[in-house]
Coordinates of C-alpha atoms and ligand atoms in Angstrom, one line a residue:
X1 CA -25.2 -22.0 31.3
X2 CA -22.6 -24.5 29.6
X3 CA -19.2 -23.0 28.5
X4 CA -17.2 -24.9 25.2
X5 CA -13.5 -25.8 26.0
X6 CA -12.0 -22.3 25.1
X7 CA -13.9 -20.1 26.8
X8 CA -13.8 -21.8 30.2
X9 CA -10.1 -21.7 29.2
X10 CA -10.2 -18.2 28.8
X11 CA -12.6 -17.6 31.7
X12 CA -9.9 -19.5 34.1
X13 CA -7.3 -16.7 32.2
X14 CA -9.1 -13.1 32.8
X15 CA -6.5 -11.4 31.6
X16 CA -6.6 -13.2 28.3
X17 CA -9.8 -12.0 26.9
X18 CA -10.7 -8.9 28.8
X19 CA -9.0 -6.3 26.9
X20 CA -10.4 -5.0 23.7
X21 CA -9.0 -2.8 21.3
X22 CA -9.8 -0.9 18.5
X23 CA -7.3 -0.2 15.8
X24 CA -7.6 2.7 13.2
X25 CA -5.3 2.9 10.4
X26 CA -4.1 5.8 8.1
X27 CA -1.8 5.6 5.0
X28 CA -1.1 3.4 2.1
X29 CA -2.4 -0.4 1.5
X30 CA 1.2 -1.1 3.3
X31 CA -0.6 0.2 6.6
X32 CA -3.7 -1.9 6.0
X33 CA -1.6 -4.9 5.5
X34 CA 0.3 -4.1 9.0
X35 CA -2.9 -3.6 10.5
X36 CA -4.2 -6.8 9.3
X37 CA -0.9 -8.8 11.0
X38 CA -1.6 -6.5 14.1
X39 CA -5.1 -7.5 14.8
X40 CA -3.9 -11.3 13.8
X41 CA -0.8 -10.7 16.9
X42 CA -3.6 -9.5 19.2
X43 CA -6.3 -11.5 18.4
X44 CA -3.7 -14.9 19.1
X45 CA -2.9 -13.2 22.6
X46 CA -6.7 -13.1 23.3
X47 CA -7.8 -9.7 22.6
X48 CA -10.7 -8.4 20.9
X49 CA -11.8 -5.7 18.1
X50 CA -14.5 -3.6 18.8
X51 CA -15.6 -0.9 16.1
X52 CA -15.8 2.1 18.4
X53 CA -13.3 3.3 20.8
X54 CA -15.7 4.1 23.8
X55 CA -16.1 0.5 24.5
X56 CA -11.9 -0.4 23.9
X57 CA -9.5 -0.6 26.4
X58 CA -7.2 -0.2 24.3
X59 CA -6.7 2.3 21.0
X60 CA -4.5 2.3 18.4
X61 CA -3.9 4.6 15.8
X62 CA -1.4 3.0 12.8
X63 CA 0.0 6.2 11.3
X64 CA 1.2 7.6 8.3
X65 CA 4.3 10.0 8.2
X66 CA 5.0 10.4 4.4
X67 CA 3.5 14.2 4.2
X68 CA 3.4 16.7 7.2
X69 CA -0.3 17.2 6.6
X70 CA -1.2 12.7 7.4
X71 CA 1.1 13.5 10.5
X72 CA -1.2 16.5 11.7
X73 CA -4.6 14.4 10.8
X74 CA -3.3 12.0 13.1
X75 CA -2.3 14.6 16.1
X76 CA -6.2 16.3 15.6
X77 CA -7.5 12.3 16.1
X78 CA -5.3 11.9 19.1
X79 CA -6.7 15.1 20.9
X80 CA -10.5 13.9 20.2
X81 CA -9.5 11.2 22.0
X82 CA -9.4 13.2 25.2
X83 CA -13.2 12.9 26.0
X84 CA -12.8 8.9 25.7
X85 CA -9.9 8.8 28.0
X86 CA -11.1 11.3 30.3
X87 CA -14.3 8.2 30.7
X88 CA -11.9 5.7 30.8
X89 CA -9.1 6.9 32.8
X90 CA -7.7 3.5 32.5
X91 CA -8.0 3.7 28.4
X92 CA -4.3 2.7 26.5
X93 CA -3.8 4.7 23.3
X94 CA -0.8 3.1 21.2
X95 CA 0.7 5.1 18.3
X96 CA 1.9 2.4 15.6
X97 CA 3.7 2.4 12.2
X98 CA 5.5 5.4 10.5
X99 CA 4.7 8.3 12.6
X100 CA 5.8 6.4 15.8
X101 CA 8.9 5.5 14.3
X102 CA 9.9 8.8 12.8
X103 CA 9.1 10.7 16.4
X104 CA 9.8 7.9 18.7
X105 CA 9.5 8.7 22.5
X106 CA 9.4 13.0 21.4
X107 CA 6.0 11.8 20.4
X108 CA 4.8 11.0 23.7
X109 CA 6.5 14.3 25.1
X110 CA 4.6 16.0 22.1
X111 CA 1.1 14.6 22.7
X112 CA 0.3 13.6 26.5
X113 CA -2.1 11.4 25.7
X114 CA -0.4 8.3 24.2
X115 CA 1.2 6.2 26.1
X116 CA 2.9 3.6 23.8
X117 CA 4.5 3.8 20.5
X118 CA 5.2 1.4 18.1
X119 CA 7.5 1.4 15.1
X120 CA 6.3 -1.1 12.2
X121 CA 9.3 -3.6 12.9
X122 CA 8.1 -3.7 16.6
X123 CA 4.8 -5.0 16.4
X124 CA 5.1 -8.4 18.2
X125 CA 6.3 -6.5 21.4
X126 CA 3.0 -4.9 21.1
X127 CA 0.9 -7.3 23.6
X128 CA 3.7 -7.4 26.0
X129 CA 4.1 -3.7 26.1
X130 CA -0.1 -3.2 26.9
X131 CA 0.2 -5.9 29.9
X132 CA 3.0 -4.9 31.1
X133 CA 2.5 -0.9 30.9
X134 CA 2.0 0.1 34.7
X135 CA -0.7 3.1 36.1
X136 CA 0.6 6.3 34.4
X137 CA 3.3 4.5 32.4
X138 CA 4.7 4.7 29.1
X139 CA 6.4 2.5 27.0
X140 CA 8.0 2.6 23.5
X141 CA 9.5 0.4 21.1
X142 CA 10.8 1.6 17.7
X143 CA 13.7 -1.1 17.1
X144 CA 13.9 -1.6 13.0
X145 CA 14.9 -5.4 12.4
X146 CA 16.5 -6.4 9.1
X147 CA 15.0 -9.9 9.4
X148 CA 11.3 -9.0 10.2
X149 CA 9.0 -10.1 7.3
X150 CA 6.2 -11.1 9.7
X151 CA 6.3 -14.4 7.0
X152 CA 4.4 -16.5 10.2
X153 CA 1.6 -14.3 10.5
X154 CA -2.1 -15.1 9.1
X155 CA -3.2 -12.0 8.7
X156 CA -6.6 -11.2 9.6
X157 CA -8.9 -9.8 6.6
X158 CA -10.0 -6.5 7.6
X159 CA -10.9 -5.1 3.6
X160 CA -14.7 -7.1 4.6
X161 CA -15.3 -7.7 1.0
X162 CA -14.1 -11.4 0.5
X163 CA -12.7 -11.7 -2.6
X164 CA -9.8 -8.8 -2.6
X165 CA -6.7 -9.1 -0.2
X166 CA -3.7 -7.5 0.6
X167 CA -0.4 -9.7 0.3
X168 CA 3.2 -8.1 1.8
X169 CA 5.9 -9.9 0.3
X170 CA 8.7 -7.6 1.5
X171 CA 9.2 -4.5 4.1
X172 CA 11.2 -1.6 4.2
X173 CA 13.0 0.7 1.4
X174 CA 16.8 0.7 0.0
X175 CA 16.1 3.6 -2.8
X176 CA 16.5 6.8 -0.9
X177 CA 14.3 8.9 -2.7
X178 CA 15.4 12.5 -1.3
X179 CA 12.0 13.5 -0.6
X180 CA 11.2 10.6 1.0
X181 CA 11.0 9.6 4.7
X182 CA 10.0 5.7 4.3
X183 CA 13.7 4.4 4.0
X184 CA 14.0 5.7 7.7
X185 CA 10.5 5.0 9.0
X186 CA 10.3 1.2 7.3
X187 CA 13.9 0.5 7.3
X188 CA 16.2 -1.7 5.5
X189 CA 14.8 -3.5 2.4
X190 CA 14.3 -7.3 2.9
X191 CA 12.3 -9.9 0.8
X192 CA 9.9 -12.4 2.6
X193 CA 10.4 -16.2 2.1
X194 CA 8.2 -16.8 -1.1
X195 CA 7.1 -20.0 0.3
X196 CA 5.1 -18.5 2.7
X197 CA 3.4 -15.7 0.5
X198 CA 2.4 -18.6 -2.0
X199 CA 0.9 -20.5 1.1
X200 CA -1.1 -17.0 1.9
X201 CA -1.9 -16.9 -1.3
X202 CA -3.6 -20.6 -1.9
X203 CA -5.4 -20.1 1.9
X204 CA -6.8 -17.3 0.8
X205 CA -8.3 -18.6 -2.6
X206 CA -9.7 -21.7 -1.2
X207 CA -11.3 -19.1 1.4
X208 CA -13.2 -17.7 -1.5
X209 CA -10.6 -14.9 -2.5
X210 CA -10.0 -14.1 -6.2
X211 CA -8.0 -11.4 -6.4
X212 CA -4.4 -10.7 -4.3
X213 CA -2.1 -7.7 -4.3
X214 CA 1.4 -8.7 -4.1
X215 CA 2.9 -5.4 -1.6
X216 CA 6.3 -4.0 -1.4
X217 CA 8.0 -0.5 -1.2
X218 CA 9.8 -1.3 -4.4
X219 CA 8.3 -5.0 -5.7
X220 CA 10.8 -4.9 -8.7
X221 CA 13.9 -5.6 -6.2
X222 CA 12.2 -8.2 -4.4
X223 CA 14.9 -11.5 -4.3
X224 CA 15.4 -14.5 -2.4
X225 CA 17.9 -16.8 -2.6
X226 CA 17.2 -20.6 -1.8
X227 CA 16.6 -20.3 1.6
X228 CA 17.7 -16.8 2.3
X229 CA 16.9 -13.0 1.4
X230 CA 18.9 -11.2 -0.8
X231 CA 21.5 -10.8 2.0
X232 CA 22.4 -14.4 2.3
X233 CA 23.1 -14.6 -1.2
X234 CA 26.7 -15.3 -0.9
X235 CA 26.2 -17.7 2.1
X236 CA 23.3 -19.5 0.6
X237 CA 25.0 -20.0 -2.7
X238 CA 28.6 -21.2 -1.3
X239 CA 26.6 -23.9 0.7
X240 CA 24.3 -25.2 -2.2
X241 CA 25.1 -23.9 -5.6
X242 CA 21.9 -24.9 -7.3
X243 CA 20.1 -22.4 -4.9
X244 CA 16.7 -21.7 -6.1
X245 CA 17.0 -17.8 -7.0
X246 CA 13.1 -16.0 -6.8
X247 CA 13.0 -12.9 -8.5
X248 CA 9.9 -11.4 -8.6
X249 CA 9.1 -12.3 -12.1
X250 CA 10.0 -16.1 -10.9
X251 CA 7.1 -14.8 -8.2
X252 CA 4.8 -13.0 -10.1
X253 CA 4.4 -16.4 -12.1
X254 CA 4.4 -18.6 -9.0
X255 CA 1.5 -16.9 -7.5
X256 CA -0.4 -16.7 -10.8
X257 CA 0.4 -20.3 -11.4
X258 CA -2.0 -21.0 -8.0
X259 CA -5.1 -21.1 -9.7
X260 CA -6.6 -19.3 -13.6
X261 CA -9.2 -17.8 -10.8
X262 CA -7.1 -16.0 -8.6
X263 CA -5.8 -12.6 -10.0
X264 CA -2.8 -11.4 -9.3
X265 CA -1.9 -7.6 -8.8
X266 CA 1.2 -6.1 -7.5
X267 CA 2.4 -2.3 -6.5
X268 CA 4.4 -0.4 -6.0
X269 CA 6.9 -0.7 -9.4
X270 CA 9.8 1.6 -10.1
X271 CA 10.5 2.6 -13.1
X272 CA 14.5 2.7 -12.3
X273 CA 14.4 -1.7 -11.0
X274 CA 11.4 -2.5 -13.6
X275 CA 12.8 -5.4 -15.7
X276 CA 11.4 -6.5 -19.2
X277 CA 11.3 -10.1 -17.9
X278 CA 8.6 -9.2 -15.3
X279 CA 6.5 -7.0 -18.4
X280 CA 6.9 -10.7 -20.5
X281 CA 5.5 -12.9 -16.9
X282 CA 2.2 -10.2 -17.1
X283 CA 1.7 -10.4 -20.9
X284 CA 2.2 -14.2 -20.5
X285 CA -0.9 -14.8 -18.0
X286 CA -4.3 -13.4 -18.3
X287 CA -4.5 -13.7 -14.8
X288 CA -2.0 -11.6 -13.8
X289 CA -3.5 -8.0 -14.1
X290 CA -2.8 -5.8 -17.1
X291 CA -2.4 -2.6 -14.5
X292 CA 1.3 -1.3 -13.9
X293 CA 1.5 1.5 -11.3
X294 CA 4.7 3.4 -12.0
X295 CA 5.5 6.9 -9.9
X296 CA 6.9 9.1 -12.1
X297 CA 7.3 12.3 -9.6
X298 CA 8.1 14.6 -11.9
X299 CA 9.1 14.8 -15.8
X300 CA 12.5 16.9 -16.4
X301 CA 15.5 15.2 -15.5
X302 CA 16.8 17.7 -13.8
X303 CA 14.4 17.3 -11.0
X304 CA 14.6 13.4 -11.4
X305 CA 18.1 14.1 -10.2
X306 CA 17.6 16.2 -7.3
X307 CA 15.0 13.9 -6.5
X308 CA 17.4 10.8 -6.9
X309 CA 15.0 9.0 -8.5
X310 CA 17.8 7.1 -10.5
X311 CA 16.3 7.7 -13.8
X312 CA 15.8 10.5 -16.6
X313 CA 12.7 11.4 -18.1
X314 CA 14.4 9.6 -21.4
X315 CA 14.7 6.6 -19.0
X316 CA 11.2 6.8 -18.1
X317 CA 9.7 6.8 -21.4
X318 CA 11.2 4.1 -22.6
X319 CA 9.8 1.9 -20.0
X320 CA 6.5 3.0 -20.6
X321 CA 7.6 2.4 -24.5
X322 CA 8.1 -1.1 -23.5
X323 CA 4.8 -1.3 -21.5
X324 CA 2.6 -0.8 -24.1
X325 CA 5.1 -2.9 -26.5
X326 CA 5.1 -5.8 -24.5
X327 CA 1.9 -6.0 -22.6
X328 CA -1.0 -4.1 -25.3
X329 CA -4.1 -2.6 -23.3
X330 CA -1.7 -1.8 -20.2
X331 CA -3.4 0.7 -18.0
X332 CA -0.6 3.0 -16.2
X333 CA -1.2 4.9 -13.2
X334 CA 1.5 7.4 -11.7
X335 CA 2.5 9.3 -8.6
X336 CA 3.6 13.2 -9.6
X337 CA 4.5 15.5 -6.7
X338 CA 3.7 19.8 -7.7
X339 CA 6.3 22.3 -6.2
X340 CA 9.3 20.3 -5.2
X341 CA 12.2 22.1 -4.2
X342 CA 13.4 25.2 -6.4
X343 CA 10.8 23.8 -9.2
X344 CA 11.0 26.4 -11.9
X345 CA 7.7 26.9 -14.4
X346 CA 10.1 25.6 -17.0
X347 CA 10.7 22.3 -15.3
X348 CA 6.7 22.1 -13.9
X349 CA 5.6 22.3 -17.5
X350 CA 8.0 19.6 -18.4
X351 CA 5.7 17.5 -16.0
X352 CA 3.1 18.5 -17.9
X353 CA 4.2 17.9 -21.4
X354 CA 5.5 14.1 -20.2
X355 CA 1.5 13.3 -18.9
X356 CA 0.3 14.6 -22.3
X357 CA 3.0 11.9 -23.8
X358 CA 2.6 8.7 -21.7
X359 CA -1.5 9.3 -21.1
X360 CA -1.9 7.8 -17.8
X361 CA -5.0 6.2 -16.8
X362 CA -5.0 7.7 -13.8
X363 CA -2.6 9.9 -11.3
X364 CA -2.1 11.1 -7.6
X365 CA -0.7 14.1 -7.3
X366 CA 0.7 15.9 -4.4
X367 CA 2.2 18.7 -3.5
X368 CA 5.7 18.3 -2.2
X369 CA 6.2 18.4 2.0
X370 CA 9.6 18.5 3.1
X371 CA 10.4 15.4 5.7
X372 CA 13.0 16.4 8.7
X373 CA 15.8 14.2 8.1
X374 CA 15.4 13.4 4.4
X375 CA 18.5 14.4 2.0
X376 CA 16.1 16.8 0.2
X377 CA 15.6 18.3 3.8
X378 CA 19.2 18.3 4.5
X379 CA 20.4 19.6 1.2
X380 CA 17.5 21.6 -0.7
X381 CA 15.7 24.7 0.4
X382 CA 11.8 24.1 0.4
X383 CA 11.3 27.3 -1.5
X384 CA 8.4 27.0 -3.5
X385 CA 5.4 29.2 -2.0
X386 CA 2.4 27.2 -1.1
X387 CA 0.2 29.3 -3.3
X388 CA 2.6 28.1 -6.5
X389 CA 2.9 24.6 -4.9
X390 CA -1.1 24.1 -5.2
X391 CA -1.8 26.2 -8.8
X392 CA 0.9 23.6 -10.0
X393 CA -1.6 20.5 -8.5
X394 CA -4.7 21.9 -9.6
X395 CA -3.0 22.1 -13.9
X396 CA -1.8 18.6 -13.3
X397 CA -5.0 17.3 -11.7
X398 CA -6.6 19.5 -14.9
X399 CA -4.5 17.6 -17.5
X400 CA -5.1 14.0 -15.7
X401 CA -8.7 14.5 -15.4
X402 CA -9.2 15.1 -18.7
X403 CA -6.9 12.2 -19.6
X404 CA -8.7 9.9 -17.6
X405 CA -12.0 11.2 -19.5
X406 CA -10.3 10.3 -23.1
X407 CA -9.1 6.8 -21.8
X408 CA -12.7 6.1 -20.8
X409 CA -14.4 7.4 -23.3
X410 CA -12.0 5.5 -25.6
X411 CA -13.6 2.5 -23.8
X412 CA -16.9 2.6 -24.4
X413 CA -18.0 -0.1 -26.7
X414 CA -15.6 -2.5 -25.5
X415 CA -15.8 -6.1 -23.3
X416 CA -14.2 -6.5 -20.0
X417 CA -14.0 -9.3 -17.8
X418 CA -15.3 -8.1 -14.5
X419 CA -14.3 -9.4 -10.8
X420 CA -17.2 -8.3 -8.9
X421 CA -16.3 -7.3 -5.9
X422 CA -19.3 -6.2 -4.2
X423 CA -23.4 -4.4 -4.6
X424 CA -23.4 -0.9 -4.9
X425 CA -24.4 1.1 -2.3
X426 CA -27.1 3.2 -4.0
X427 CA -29.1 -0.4 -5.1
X428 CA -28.6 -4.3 -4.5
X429 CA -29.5 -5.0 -8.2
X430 CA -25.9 -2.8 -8.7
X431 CA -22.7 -4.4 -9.2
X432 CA -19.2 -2.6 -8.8
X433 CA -16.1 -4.2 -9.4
X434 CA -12.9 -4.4 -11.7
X435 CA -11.2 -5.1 -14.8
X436 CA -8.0 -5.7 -15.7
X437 CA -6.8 -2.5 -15.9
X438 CA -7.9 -2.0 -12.5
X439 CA -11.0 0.3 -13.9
X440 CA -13.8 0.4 -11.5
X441 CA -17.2 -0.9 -13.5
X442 CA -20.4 -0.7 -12.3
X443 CA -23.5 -2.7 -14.2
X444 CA -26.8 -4.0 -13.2
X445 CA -27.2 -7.9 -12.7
X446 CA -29.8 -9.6 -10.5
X447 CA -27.8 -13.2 -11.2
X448 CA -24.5 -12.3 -10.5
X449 CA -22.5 -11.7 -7.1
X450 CA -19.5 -10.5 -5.3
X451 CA -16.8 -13.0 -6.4
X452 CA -18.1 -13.7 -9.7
X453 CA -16.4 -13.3 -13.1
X454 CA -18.8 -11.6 -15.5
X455 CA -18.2 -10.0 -19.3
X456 CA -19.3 -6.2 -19.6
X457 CA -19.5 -4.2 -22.6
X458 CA -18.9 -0.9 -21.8
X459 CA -21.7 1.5 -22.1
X460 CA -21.1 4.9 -20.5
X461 CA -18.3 6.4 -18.4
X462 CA -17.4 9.3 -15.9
X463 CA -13.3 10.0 -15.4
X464 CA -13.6 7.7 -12.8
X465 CA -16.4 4.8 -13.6
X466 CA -17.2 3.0 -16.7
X467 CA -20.8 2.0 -16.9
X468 CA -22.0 -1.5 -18.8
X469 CA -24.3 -4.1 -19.5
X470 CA -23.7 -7.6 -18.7
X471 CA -23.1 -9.4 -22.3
X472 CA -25.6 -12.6 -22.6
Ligands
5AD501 N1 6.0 15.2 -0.2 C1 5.0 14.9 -1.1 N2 4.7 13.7 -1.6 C2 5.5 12.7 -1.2 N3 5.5 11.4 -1.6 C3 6.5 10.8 -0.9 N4 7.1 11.7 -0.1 C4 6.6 12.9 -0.3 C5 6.8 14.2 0.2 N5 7.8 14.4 1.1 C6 4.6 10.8 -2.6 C7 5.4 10.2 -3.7 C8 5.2 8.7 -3.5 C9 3.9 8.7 -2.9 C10 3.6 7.4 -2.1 O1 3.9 9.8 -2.0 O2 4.8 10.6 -4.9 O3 5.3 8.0 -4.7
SF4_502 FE1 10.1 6.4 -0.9 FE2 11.5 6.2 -3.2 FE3 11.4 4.1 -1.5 FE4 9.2 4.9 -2.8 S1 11.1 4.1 -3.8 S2 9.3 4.3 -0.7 S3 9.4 7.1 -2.9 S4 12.3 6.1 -1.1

């Protein structure tokens, strides 16, 4: 048997390649992206992912802590891991990302089974932690940094379809939101050197990519200053006063300036940092997509303000007024939570009545979960029954479903251009992928594939799919 260079390299270093791990991730597209620098951090120290955790050495469960009910998911897949350890006495399970921040080391008192924990600031300890962990040991690291971007990181692709990836161009959250528990689970805002997310961004497209999501708690406040992140700003602009200042419009228009191919996406906006310059860099480049998603949470002032959103429902319409002003054919999608605290029927059908007004294109709705340690835990009583809580989901969901039906509807008849992003599951000759607006469009082609651009004229439609026919 003949062995290349590396691997008698990395047969002369055991250590280095026999651990495997397998990595599971719950949450938002933040998560994914960790996940993605996380396998890239192992992978470099010689690890490798297998698809089941029977045959890791190592799991890892990248969490989610942003409603009690992703928390308690997460404890349920920890204790079916029982069977797997009790066949693998010597089996690692690592709790990463929000969870493992918020609990820190009362998570390991709380669940017996994991022995490290991870906050998402942390994640470079992570291989020294699993060689270093002794028989029966525990370790945890949940330091937040104010510097960590992971800007050197490649990440590795784990979406598997080739043409859509995930780009984080800053970490943590400033807003304070008082429902919220990611400005204590993410920490302190901070922008990523833009040179390196245009770098990501070119790699990727000459890897075949087309489309990239730019990714940030709050995207609109991303800033960096010549050489520094929006902290340096007074150092960096005393030593050099023609700094370079990067907004995230000057961004936005960076990254679409890469390549007419590449798309460019971006989330999460809010409505209270959203500046008109960035709606004029989208309207200006029909690469960059005409999809804004901007959480509302809920539409009476008064529970804006308990919310501290930093915005009125006045406020809030007139950026959506200036949406559709400056950028026409804008599809908006929203965040609403049902039943925050003390949320009378009055204010609930406010929510309601500012849906009917904006007609999103699509919603998430939630019901509200109080977070130990938020301000709305410290200062509001979560005193709206469960039973009220989900009635007030199921009208909203009501009144977006049938929005989303009238949008669609309202698009039949019309052309899109079409990223396909990959065949159908249900039959090869089916294509599903995306316009624009971010509208899921499936259409029959036997000449086109994952990665092409194709026109569709749109033929049918559910509330969630448009159906077409490639146009000759
Ligand atoms: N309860 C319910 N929903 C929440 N969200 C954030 N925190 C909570 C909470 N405590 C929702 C918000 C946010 C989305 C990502 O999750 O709508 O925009
Ligand atoms: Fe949470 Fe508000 Fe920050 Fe969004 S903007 S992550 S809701 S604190």
């Amino acid at each position: 048997m003949s062995y290349t260079e590396t691997e008698k390299e990395t047969i002369a270093v055991p250590e280095k390649v026999s651990k495997r791990f397998f990595l599971e991730t719950y949450g938002c597209q933040m998560n994914i992206s960790d996940s993605e620098i996380v396998t890239a951090l192992l992978q470099k120290e010689g690890y490798k992912s297998t698809l089941s955790p029977a045959e890791a050495d190592v799991v890892l469960l990248n969490t989610c802590a942003i409603r009690e009910n992703a928390e308690d998911k997460i404890r349920v897949r920890i204790k079916s891991l029982k069977a797997v350890k009790k066949r693998n006495p010597d089996l690692i399970i690592g709790v990463l990302g929000c969870m493992a921040e918020r609990l820190k080391k009362k998570l390991l008192e709380e669940e017996h089974l994991v022995d490290i924990v991870v906050g998402p600031d942390a994640y470079r300890s992570l291989p020294e932690l699993i060689n270093g962990l002794e028989d029966g040991g525990k370790a945890v690291n949940v330091l937040l940094s104010r510097e960590e971007t992971y800007a050197d990181i490649n990440p590795v692709r784990l979406s598997g379809n080739g043409i859509t990836a995930y780009i984080s161009i800053m970490r943590g959250c400033d807003n304070m939101c008082s429902f919220c528990v990611v400005p204590f689970t993410r920490g302190r805002e901070r922008s990523r050197d833009p040179e390196t997310i245009m770098n990501e961004a070119k790699l990727l497209f000459e890897q075949g990519y087309r489309e990239v999501t730019l990714l940030g708690q709050n995207v609109d406040s991303y800033k960096w200053f010549g050489g520094g992140p929006k902290k340096d700003f007074e150092k960096v602009t005393a030593e050099n006063k023609n700094a370079e200042v990067v907004s995230f419009a000057s961004l936005l228009e960076k990254v679409a300036l890469i390549h007419p191919l590449l798309r460019v996406r971006f989330t999460t906006s809010n409505p209270q940092d959203m500046t008109n310059e960035v709606l004029h860099v989208i309207a200006k480049y029909p690469n960059i997509c005409k999809y804004i998603h901007l959480p509302m949470q809920a539409g009476s002032s008064s529970m804006l303000e308990r919310m501290n959103r930093g915005y009125d429902r006045e406020k809030y319409l007139r950026r959506i007024e200036a949406i559709r002003e400056i950028i026409p054919g804008c599809s908006i999608s929203t965040d609403i939570i049902a039943g925050f605290c003390s949320e009378t029927e009055e204010e609930h059908k406010e929510t309601l009545s500012l849906m009917e007004k904006v007609k999103f294109d699509y919603a998430y709705i939630f019901t509200y979960s109080e977070r130990p340690g938020t301000l709305a835990a410290k200062k509001y009583k979560d005193d709206i029954p469960e039973e009220i809580k989900l009635t007030r989901m199921q009208e909203i969901l009501a009144r977006q479903r049938r929005q989303s039906m009238d949008n669609n509807e309202a698009d039949i008849g019309k052309v899109f251009e079409v990223l396909v992003e990959s065949h159908s599951k249900r039959s090869k000759q089916q294509l599903v992928g995306r316009n624009s607006q971010y509208k899921s469009i499936v259409f029959t082609s036997e000449q086109h594939k994952p990665g092409d651009y194709v026109h569709v004229c749109i033929t049918k439609c559910t509330s969630g799919t448009l159906l077409g026919e490639v146009l000759n």
